[in-house]
Amino acid sequence: MGTAYSATLAVSGGTSPYAWSAATLPAGLSVTPGGTISGIPTMAGTQMASIAVKDSTGATASASLAVTINSSPSNSSLPPRPATTFSLSHFGSAGFGGDDTNVFQTALNYTAANGEALEIPAGNYNVSPLAVPANSYLLVDANVTVTANSGYGTSDHLLNVHAQNVTIVGAGAATSVFHMRKAEYTSGEWRHCLDIEKATNVTVSGISCNDSGGDGLYVSYSTNVTVEDSVFNNNRRQGSSITGGVNHIYYLRDHFTNTIGTAPQSGIDVEPNAPVDFLLDVNIQDCYTDGNAGDGLLISLWLMDSTSQPVGIKVLRHHSTGNQRYGYIANNNDPSNAPGSILIQDSFSDQSGSAGAAGRFYAANGASLTFQNLTVTNPHVNGPDPSYGDSAAVDVIRGGGGTVAIGNVHFLGINVAVTNGKVDHYFNFQDGSNKGITNVQFVPGTLSGATLAPPNGLMGGQGFNAIN
C-alpha cells in the first residue's frame, strides 16, 4: 500500500544509548539514528542484518541486528488475514461474460462461515446485489472490475455490508474496481455502490466504487468503520453520505470526486436524518473532495436538536478543489440544536464555485464550528453567491426566516489568496433575519487579492475580529 512497515529490533551487547553507523540491511530497509527501521520490505518475518553498533563512548558494542517485519503496515487498520485463502474460481466458473452473482455469493458465504479469505483474481465480473456476511475477508486482486448487472431497482446496492467483522482489501483504487451503470439510473438516489448499515468492525482499503445511482459510499448506524486509500467517483447523489447513528468512523486518504446527477451532489455529506442519529467520533483525514457539482464537504445538522447527543467531527488536512458550490459548508437547526464540536483543520479550498467556506444558516446555540489554518484560493469562480449575492472568501450568513442568533463559527488563522478578481472581501458576516450574530471570529493569516481590501476586508481595519 506504499506505507512504512513496523519493525522490532533485537540488539545484543553494548550499553545504551546506541548510535547507529554504517549498516548493510535487507533491501528496502534503512536505519536512522535512534534505531528506527523504515522502508517497504517485500516479505514478513525475521531477517538478519549486519550493522556496526556503537555505544555512547564510540566503542563497537555489537555487529548483529534482528529485524522482525510485521505482516501489516504500521499505519493501516487491516485486520490479520486468515490462514487459508480460497480463489473465487474454486467455487465455479466466473468472469466469462455471464452473470456471476451465484458464484460470488456462494464463495462469500462459505469463506466467511469457515474463517477463510476469499480472493477475486484478475478479470471482469458481472453481479447483482451482493450481501457481504459477517466475518468476511475479501481480497480484490489487481485488474479486477466488478460491474453491476442491468436492472438494479431504486433501492438496490452493489455491495451490502450489514454485519460485523468485514474486511475488503483491494490492490489499489485504480485497479480494484467496483462500478455500476449510472447511465441507466435516470431516477432515484438510493442505488449505492457500497452500503454499510448496522455494521460493526468494517475495514475497506484500496478499492474504487464508482458510477452509482446514489452514493459511492453510504454509512449509517455503524461502529468502528475505516475506509482508506479508496476512490468514489462519478456517483449520482454523493461521493459519500454519513447519515448518523455512527461512532468511530475513519475516512483516511480517500477521494470523493465528480459527483453529479441529483442534489446535493457533494463529495461528502454528513447529514443525520433525525435527532436520535448521533455523530460520535467522525474522522476525515487526508481526503480529497474534487470536481463535485455541489459542495466539497457538507455538514448538515438541521434535523438534529437539543435532545441529540453531542456532535464530534474532526476533519484534518482535507483538500477541496473545483467544487461548484462551497468548498466547505455547515448548517444546523433553528431554534434547537445539538451541542458538540466540528473542527476543520490544516485544510484547503481551491477554486470553489461560491465561498471557500461558510456557516450558512448556522445557529449560535449549536455545536461549535471551527476552521483552523484553512487556506482559501480563488473562490467564487462562478461569480457572486447565487443565494446571497456576496463575493467574500468565507461567510457566516443567512437570509430571512431565522428565529435565533447565528454564530459560534470561528475562522482562525485563515489564509486567502485571490488572483481571479472575483472576491471583494475576505469575510462576510451577514444576518438577513435581523436576529443577531454572536460568538464569531475571523483571525487572518496571510491575505491577498480581495478587491475591496485592505482595509475594508477587515472589520474596522483590525487584524483580529470577534462578534460577541
Short mmCIF file of N, CA and C in Angstrom, two decimals, residues 79-217:
data_model
loop_
_atom_site.label_atom_id
_atom_site.label_comp_id
_atom_site.label_asym_id
_atom_site.label_seq_id
_atom_site.Cartn_x
_atom_site.Cartn_y
_atom_site.Cartn_z
N PRO A 79 -7.21 -5.82 9.61
CA PRO A 79 -7.13 -6.99 10.49
C PRO A 79 -6.21 -8.05 9.88
N PRO A 80 -5.70 -8.96 10.70
CA PRO A 80 -4.84 -10.01 10.15
C PRO A 80 -5.60 -10.89 9.16
N ARG A 81 -4.91 -11.29 8.12
CA ARG A 81 -5.52 -12.13 7.09
C ARG A 81 -5.68 -13.55 7.60
N PRO A 82 -6.80 -14.18 7.30
CA PRO A 82 -6.97 -15.59 7.71
C PRO A 82 -5.88 -16.49 7.14
N ALA A 83 -5.64 -17.59 7.81
CA ALA A 83 -4.57 -18.51 7.40
C ALA A 83 -4.85 -19.16 6.05
N THR A 84 -6.11 -19.34 5.71
CA THR A 84 -6.48 -20.03 4.47
C THR A 84 -7.21 -19.07 3.53
N THR A 85 -6.84 -19.11 2.25
CA THR A 85 -7.46 -18.28 1.23
C THR A 85 -7.93 -19.14 0.08
N PHE A 86 -9.17 -18.95 -0.31
CA PHE A 86 -9.71 -19.63 -1.49
C PHE A 86 -9.89 -18.62 -2.62
N SER A 87 -9.57 -19.05 -3.83
CA SER A 87 -9.85 -18.25 -5.01
C SER A 87 -11.32 -18.38 -5.38
N LEU A 88 -11.88 -17.33 -5.97
CA LEU A 88 -13.26 -17.39 -6.44
C LEU A 88 -13.46 -18.55 -7.41
N SER A 89 -12.45 -18.87 -8.18
CA SER A 89 -12.57 -19.94 -9.17
C SER A 89 -12.81 -21.30 -8.53
N HIS A 90 -12.50 -21.43 -7.26
CA HIS A 90 -12.74 -22.68 -6.55
C HIS A 90 -14.24 -22.99 -6.46
N PHE A 91 -15.06 -21.94 -6.57
CA PHE A 91 -16.50 -22.11 -6.36
C PHE A 91 -17.30 -22.14 -7.66
N GLY A 92 -16.63 -22.05 -8.78
CA GLY A 92 -17.34 -22.14 -10.04
C GLY A 92 -16.74 -21.23 -11.09
N SER A 93 -17.26 -21.33 -12.28
CA SER A 93 -16.79 -20.53 -13.41
C SER A 93 -17.34 -19.11 -13.31
N ALA A 94 -16.47 -18.12 -13.44
CA ALA A 94 -16.88 -16.72 -13.36
C ALA A 94 -15.91 -15.88 -14.17
N GLY A 95 -16.38 -14.75 -14.63
CA GLY A 95 -15.52 -13.83 -15.37
C GLY A 95 -15.49 -14.07 -16.85
N PHE A 96 -16.52 -14.72 -17.37
CA PHE A 96 -16.55 -15.03 -18.81
C PHE A 96 -17.74 -14.36 -19.51
N GLY A 97 -18.24 -13.28 -18.91
CA GLY A 97 -19.28 -12.51 -19.57
C GLY A 97 -20.69 -12.79 -19.11
N GLY A 98 -20.90 -13.81 -18.30
CA GLY A 98 -22.23 -14.13 -17.82
C GLY A 98 -22.53 -13.47 -16.48
N ASP A 99 -23.59 -13.94 -15.84
CA ASP A 99 -23.98 -13.45 -14.52
C ASP A 99 -23.22 -14.25 -13.47
N ASP A 100 -22.37 -13.57 -12.72
CA ASP A 100 -21.51 -14.24 -11.74
C ASP A 100 -22.02 -14.14 -10.31
N THR A 101 -23.26 -13.71 -10.14
CA THR A 101 -23.78 -13.45 -8.79
C THR A 101 -23.76 -14.69 -7.91
N ASN A 102 -24.24 -15.81 -8.41
CA ASN A 102 -24.33 -17.02 -7.59
C ASN A 102 -22.95 -17.50 -7.14
N VAL A 103 -21.98 -17.45 -8.04
CA VAL A 103 -20.64 -17.88 -7.66
C VAL A 103 -20.07 -16.96 -6.58
N PHE A 104 -20.23 -15.67 -6.75
CA PHE A 104 -19.75 -14.71 -5.75
C PHE A 104 -20.42 -14.93 -4.41
N GLN A 105 -21.75 -15.04 -4.39
CA GLN A 105 -22.45 -15.14 -3.12
C GLN A 105 -22.14 -16.45 -2.42
N THR A 106 -22.07 -17.54 -3.19
CA THR A 106 -21.70 -18.83 -2.59
C THR A 106 -20.31 -18.77 -1.98
N ALA A 107 -19.36 -18.15 -2.70
CA ALA A 107 -17.98 -18.06 -2.21
C ALA A 107 -17.89 -17.18 -0.96
N LEU A 108 -18.60 -16.06 -0.96
CA LEU A 108 -18.61 -15.20 0.22
C LEU A 108 -19.18 -15.92 1.43
N ASN A 109 -20.30 -16.58 1.24
CA ASN A 109 -20.95 -17.27 2.36
C ASN A 109 -20.07 -18.37 2.93
N TYR A 110 -19.45 -19.15 2.05
CA TYR A 110 -18.65 -20.29 2.50
C TYR A 110 -17.40 -19.83 3.25
N THR A 111 -16.63 -18.91 2.66
CA THR A 111 -15.38 -18.50 3.29
C THR A 111 -15.64 -17.76 4.60
N ALA A 112 -16.68 -16.93 4.64
CA ALA A 112 -16.98 -16.23 5.89
C ALA A 112 -17.36 -17.20 6.99
N ALA A 113 -18.16 -18.19 6.67
CA ALA A 113 -18.62 -19.15 7.67
C ALA A 113 -17.48 -19.99 8.21
N ASN A 114 -16.41 -20.15 7.43
CA ASN A 114 -15.31 -21.03 7.82
C ASN A 114 -14.04 -20.27 8.20
N GLY A 115 -14.14 -18.95 8.36
CA GLY A 115 -12.99 -18.18 8.79
C GLY A 115 -11.88 -18.12 7.79
N GLU A 116 -12.22 -18.09 6.51
CA GLU A 116 -11.23 -18.08 5.43
C GLU A 116 -11.35 -16.79 4.62
N ALA A 117 -10.32 -16.49 3.87
CA ALA A 117 -10.34 -15.34 2.99
C ALA A 117 -10.78 -15.76 1.59
N LEU A 118 -11.42 -14.85 0.89
CA LEU A 118 -11.83 -15.08 -0.50
C LEU A 118 -11.06 -14.12 -1.38
N GLU A 119 -10.38 -14.65 -2.39
CA GLU A 119 -9.59 -13.85 -3.31
C GLU A 119 -10.26 -13.80 -4.67
N ILE A 120 -10.43 -12.58 -5.20
CA ILE A 120 -11.00 -12.39 -6.52
C ILE A 120 -9.86 -12.19 -7.51
N PRO A 121 -9.60 -13.14 -8.40
CA PRO A 121 -8.48 -12.99 -9.34
C PRO A 121 -8.81 -11.99 -10.44
N ALA A 122 -7.79 -11.55 -11.13
CA ALA A 122 -7.96 -10.58 -12.21
C ALA A 122 -9.02 -11.05 -13.19
N GLY A 123 -9.86 -10.12 -13.62
CA GLY A 123 -10.91 -10.47 -14.56
C GLY A 123 -12.04 -9.47 -14.49
N ASN A 124 -13.02 -9.65 -15.37
CA ASN A 124 -14.20 -8.81 -15.43
C ASN A 124 -15.41 -9.64 -15.03
N TYR A 125 -16.17 -9.13 -14.06
CA TYR A 125 -17.28 -9.88 -13.48
C TYR A 125 -18.56 -9.04 -13.52
N ASN A 126 -19.69 -9.72 -13.55
CA ASN A 126 -20.99 -9.05 -13.55
C ASN A 126 -21.85 -9.63 -12.44
N VAL A 127 -22.40 -8.75 -11.58
CA VAL A 127 -23.13 -9.25 -10.43
C VAL A 127 -24.38 -8.42 -10.17
N SER A 128 -25.37 -9.07 -9.61
CA SER A 128 -26.49 -8.40 -8.98
C SER A 128 -26.11 -8.10 -7.53
N PRO A 129 -26.96 -7.45 -6.73
CA PRO A 129 -26.57 -7.08 -5.37
C PRO A 129 -25.99 -8.24 -4.57
N LEU A 130 -24.88 -7.95 -3.88
CA LEU A 130 -24.18 -8.95 -3.07
C LEU A 130 -24.31 -8.59 -1.59
N ALA A 131 -24.57 -9.59 -0.75
CA ALA A 131 -24.57 -9.44 0.69
C ALA A 131 -23.24 -9.95 1.23
N VAL A 132 -22.49 -9.08 1.90
CA VAL A 132 -21.19 -9.47 2.45
C VAL A 132 -21.42 -9.93 3.88
N PRO A 133 -21.23 -11.22 4.18
CA PRO A 133 -21.61 -11.75 5.50
C PRO A 133 -20.65 -11.33 6.60
N ALA A 134 -21.06 -11.58 7.83
CA ALA A 134 -20.18 -11.38 8.98
C ALA A 134 -18.93 -12.25 8.82
N ASN A 135 -17.81 -11.71 9.29
CA ASN A 135 -16.53 -12.41 9.29
C ASN A 135 -15.96 -12.63 7.89
N SER A 136 -16.37 -11.80 6.95
CA SER A 136 -15.81 -11.89 5.59
C SER A 136 -14.45 -11.23 5.53
N TYR A 137 -13.58 -11.81 4.71
CA TYR A 137 -12.29 -11.20 4.39
C TYR A 137 -12.11 -11.33 2.88
N LEU A 138 -12.37 -10.25 2.16
CA LEU A 138 -12.41 -10.26 0.71
C LEU A 138 -11.17 -9.58 0.16
N LEU A 139 -10.41 -10.30 -0.65
CA LEU A 139 -9.20 -9.78 -1.30
C LEU A 139 -9.51 -9.56 -2.79
N VAL A 140 -9.34 -8.34 -3.25
CA VAL A 140 -9.63 -8.00 -4.64
C VAL A 140 -8.31 -7.73 -5.34
N ASP A 141 -7.93 -8.62 -6.23
CA ASP A 141 -6.64 -8.51 -6.90
C ASP A 141 -6.59 -7.32 -7.85
N ALA A 142 -5.39 -7.05 -8.34
CA ALA A 142 -5.22 -6.04 -9.39
C ALA A 142 -5.92 -6.50 -10.66
N ASN A 143 -6.37 -5.50 -11.43
CA ASN A 143 -7.04 -5.76 -12.71
C ASN A 143 -8.35 -6.53 -12.54
N VAL A 144 -9.04 -6.20 -11.46
CA VAL A 144 -10.39 -6.74 -11.24
C VAL A 144 -11.40 -5.62 -11.48
N THR A 145 -12.42 -5.91 -12.27
CA THR A 145 -13.56 -5.00 -12.44
C THR A 145 -14.83 -5.78 -12.19
N VAL A 146 -15.60 -5.35 -11.19
CA VAL A 146 -16.87 -5.96 -10.86
C VAL A 146 -17.96 -4.95 -11.23
N THR A 147 -18.81 -5.34 -12.18
CA THR A 147 -19.81 -4.43 -12.73
C THR A 147 -21.21 -4.87 -12.32
N ALA A 148 -22.05 -3.90 -11.99
CA ALA A 148 -23.45 -4.20 -11.67
C ALA A 148 -24.18 -4.69 -12.92
N ASN A 149 -24.93 -5.76 -12.78
CA ASN A 149 -25.82 -6.18 -13.86
C ASN A 149 -26.84 -5.08 -14.16
N SER A 150 -27.40 -5.13 -15.33
CA SER A 150 -28.52 -4.24 -15.64
C SER A 150 -29.73 -4.60 -14.77
N GLY A 151 -30.57 -3.60 -14.53
CA GLY A 151 -31.83 -3.86 -13.86
C GLY A 151 -31.87 -3.65 -12.37
N TYR A 152 -30.87 -2.97 -11.79
CA TYR A 152 -30.92 -2.69 -10.35
C TYR A 152 -32.15 -1.84 -10.03
N GLY A 153 -32.87 -2.21 -8.97
CA GLY A 153 -34.01 -1.42 -8.52
C GLY A 153 -33.55 -0.15 -7.83
N THR A 154 -34.49 0.74 -7.54
CA THR A 154 -34.13 2.04 -7.00
C THR A 154 -33.47 1.96 -5.62
N SER A 155 -33.66 0.87 -4.89
CA SER A 155 -33.05 0.73 -3.57
C SER A 155 -32.03 -0.40 -3.50
N ASP A 156 -31.58 -0.88 -4.65
CA ASP A 156 -30.58 -1.95 -4.69
C ASP A 156 -29.17 -1.36 -4.58
N HIS A 157 -28.30 -2.08 -3.87
CA HIS A 157 -26.91 -1.66 -3.69
C HIS A 157 -26.00 -2.76 -4.21
N LEU A 158 -24.87 -2.39 -4.77
CA LEU A 158 -23.94 -3.39 -5.28
C LEU A 158 -23.34 -4.23 -4.17
N LEU A 159 -22.73 -3.58 -3.18
CA LEU A 159 -22.12 -4.27 -2.04
C LEU A 159 -22.88 -3.88 -0.78
N ASN A 160 -23.44 -4.86 -0.09
CA ASN A 160 -24.22 -4.63 1.12
C ASN A 160 -23.47 -5.20 2.32
N VAL A 161 -22.98 -4.30 3.17
CA VAL A 161 -22.28 -4.71 4.39
C VAL A 161 -23.16 -4.34 5.57
N HIS A 162 -23.89 -5.35 6.07
CA HIS A 162 -24.81 -5.14 7.19
C HIS A 162 -24.48 -6.18 8.26
N ALA A 163 -23.22 -6.25 8.63
CA ALA A 163 -22.76 -7.32 9.51
C ALA A 163 -21.52 -6.84 10.26
N GLN A 164 -20.93 -7.73 11.05
CA GLN A 164 -19.75 -7.39 11.82
C GLN A 164 -18.52 -8.10 11.28
N ASN A 165 -17.37 -7.50 11.55
CA ASN A 165 -16.07 -8.10 11.21
C ASN A 165 -15.95 -8.38 9.71
N VAL A 166 -16.01 -7.32 8.93
CA VAL A 166 -15.91 -7.41 7.47
C VAL A 166 -14.69 -6.64 7.00
N THR A 167 -13.88 -7.27 6.16
CA THR A 167 -12.70 -6.64 5.60
C THR A 167 -12.73 -6.80 4.08
N ILE A 168 -12.55 -5.69 3.38
CA ILE A 168 -12.45 -5.71 1.91
C ILE A 168 -11.15 -5.01 1.55
N VAL A 169 -10.23 -5.73 0.92
CA VAL A 169 -8.90 -5.21 0.63
C VAL A 169 -8.63 -5.32 -0.86
N GLY A 170 -8.42 -4.19 -1.51
CA GLY A 170 -8.06 -4.17 -2.91
C GLY A 170 -6.57 -3.96 -3.11
N ALA A 171 -6.13 -4.14 -4.34
CA ALA A 171 -4.73 -3.93 -4.69
C ALA A 171 -4.44 -2.46 -4.96
N GLY A 172 -5.46 -1.63 -4.97
CA GLY A 172 -5.33 -0.20 -5.24
C GLY A 172 -6.56 0.29 -5.97
N ALA A 173 -6.94 1.54 -5.68
CA ALA A 173 -8.21 2.04 -6.22
C ALA A 173 -8.24 2.09 -7.73
N ALA A 174 -7.09 2.24 -8.37
CA ALA A 174 -7.08 2.32 -9.83
C ALA A 174 -7.26 0.97 -10.49
N THR A 175 -7.08 -0.09 -9.75
CA THR A 175 -7.04 -1.40 -10.39
C THR A 175 -7.96 -2.43 -9.76
N SER A 176 -8.57 -2.11 -8.61
CA SER A 176 -9.56 -2.99 -7.96
C SER A 176 -10.87 -2.21 -7.93
N VAL A 177 -11.72 -2.44 -8.93
CA VAL A 177 -12.81 -1.52 -9.25
C VAL A 177 -14.16 -2.21 -9.14
N PHE A 178 -15.06 -1.56 -8.41
CA PHE A 178 -16.48 -1.90 -8.42
C PHE A 178 -17.21 -0.72 -9.08
N HIS A 179 -18.07 -1.01 -10.04
CA HIS A 179 -18.81 0.11 -10.61
C HIS A 179 -20.17 -0.33 -11.09
N MET A 180 -21.05 0.68 -11.18
CA MET A 180 -22.44 0.43 -11.54
C MET A 180 -22.72 1.04 -12.91
N ARG A 181 -23.99 1.10 -13.28
CA ARG A 181 -24.36 1.55 -14.63
C ARG A 181 -25.14 2.87 -14.51
N LYS A 182 -24.43 3.92 -14.17
CA LYS A 182 -25.06 5.19 -13.88
C LYS A 182 -25.95 5.70 -15.01
N ALA A 183 -25.55 5.46 -16.24
CA ALA A 183 -26.34 5.95 -17.37
C ALA A 183 -27.76 5.38 -17.38
N GLU A 184 -27.95 4.23 -16.74
CA GLU A 184 -29.28 3.62 -16.69
C GLU A 184 -30.17 4.22 -15.60
N TYR A 185 -29.57 4.95 -14.65
CA TYR A 185 -30.30 5.38 -13.47
C TYR A 185 -30.75 6.83 -13.64
N THR A 186 -31.86 7.01 -14.30
CA THR A 186 -32.35 8.36 -14.60
C THR A 186 -33.31 8.88 -13.54
N SER A 187 -33.59 8.06 -12.53
CA SER A 187 -34.43 8.49 -11.42
C SER A 187 -33.91 7.83 -10.15
N GLY A 188 -34.34 8.37 -9.00
CA GLY A 188 -33.95 7.78 -7.72
C GLY A 188 -32.57 8.23 -7.28
N GLU A 189 -32.27 7.95 -6.00
CA GLU A 189 -30.99 8.37 -5.43
C GLU A 189 -30.45 7.35 -4.44
N TRP A 190 -30.89 6.10 -4.49
CA TRP A 190 -30.55 5.12 -3.46
C TRP A 190 -29.78 3.92 -3.98
N ARG A 191 -29.43 3.90 -5.22
CA ARG A 191 -28.66 2.76 -5.73
C ARG A 191 -27.19 2.97 -5.38
N HIS A 192 -26.84 2.71 -4.12
CA HIS A 192 -25.47 2.95 -3.66
C HIS A 192 -24.54 1.84 -4.14
N CYS A 193 -23.28 2.20 -4.28
CA CYS A 193 -22.28 1.20 -4.66
C CYS A 193 -21.84 0.37 -3.45
N LEU A 194 -21.45 1.03 -2.36
CA LEU A 194 -21.05 0.35 -1.13
C LEU A 194 -21.93 0.87 0.00
N ASP A 195 -22.77 -0.01 0.54
CA ASP A 195 -23.73 0.36 1.57
C ASP A 195 -23.35 -0.31 2.88
N ILE A 196 -22.97 0.50 3.88
CA ILE A 196 -22.58 -0.01 5.20
C ILE A 196 -23.61 0.47 6.19
N GLU A 197 -24.46 -0.45 6.66
CA GLU A 197 -25.53 -0.11 7.60
C GLU A 197 -25.60 -1.16 8.70
N LYS A 198 -25.81 -0.69 9.94
CA LYS A 198 -25.96 -1.58 11.10
C LYS A 198 -24.81 -2.58 11.14
N ALA A 199 -23.62 -2.05 10.94
CA ALA A 199 -22.42 -2.90 10.86
C ALA A 199 -21.43 -2.48 11.95
N THR A 200 -20.53 -3.40 12.27
CA THR A 200 -19.51 -3.17 13.29
C THR A 200 -18.18 -3.76 12.82
N ASN A 201 -17.10 -3.04 13.06
CA ASN A 201 -15.76 -3.52 12.72
C ASN A 201 -15.64 -3.82 11.22
N VAL A 202 -15.72 -2.76 10.44
CA VAL A 202 -15.63 -2.87 8.98
C VAL A 202 -14.39 -2.10 8.52
N THR A 203 -13.59 -2.73 7.68
CA THR A 203 -12.43 -2.09 7.08
C THR A 203 -12.47 -2.26 5.57
N VAL A 204 -12.35 -1.16 4.86
CA VAL A 204 -12.32 -1.16 3.40
C VAL A 204 -11.06 -0.43 2.97
N SER A 205 -10.28 -1.03 2.09
CA SER A 205 -8.99 -0.46 1.73
C SER A 205 -8.67 -0.72 0.27
N GLY A 206 -8.24 0.31 -0.44
CA GLY A 206 -7.64 0.13 -1.76
C GLY A 206 -8.58 -0.31 -2.85
N ILE A 207 -9.83 0.21 -2.87
CA ILE A 207 -10.76 -0.10 -3.94
C ILE A 207 -11.33 1.19 -4.50
N SER A 208 -12.06 1.10 -5.59
CA SER A 208 -12.90 2.20 -6.03
C SER A 208 -14.32 1.69 -6.17
N CYS A 209 -15.29 2.60 -5.97
CA CYS A 209 -16.71 2.28 -6.06
C CYS A 209 -17.37 3.45 -6.79
N ASN A 210 -17.66 3.27 -8.07
CA ASN A 210 -17.98 4.38 -8.95
C ASN A 210 -19.30 4.18 -9.69
N ASP A 211 -19.79 5.29 -10.28
CA ASP A 211 -20.88 5.27 -11.27
C ASP A 211 -22.19 4.75 -10.70
N SER A 212 -22.46 5.04 -9.43
CA SER A 212 -23.69 4.55 -8.81
C SER A 212 -24.86 5.46 -9.14
N GLY A 213 -26.07 4.98 -8.82
CA GLY A 213 -27.26 5.79 -8.94
C GLY A 213 -27.60 6.53 -7.66
N GLY A 214 -26.74 6.42 -6.65
CA GLY A 214 -26.92 7.08 -5.38
C GLY A 214 -25.58 7.57 -4.87
N ASP A 215 -25.07 6.94 -3.80
CA ASP A 215 -23.79 7.30 -3.21
C ASP A 215 -22.74 6.25 -3.55
N GLY A 216 -21.51 6.71 -3.71
CA GLY A 216 -20.43 5.74 -3.82
C GLY A 216 -20.28 4.95 -2.54
N LEU A 217 -20.45 5.64 -1.39
CA LEU A 217 -20.31 5.03 -0.07
C LEU A 217 -21.37 5.61 0.85
#
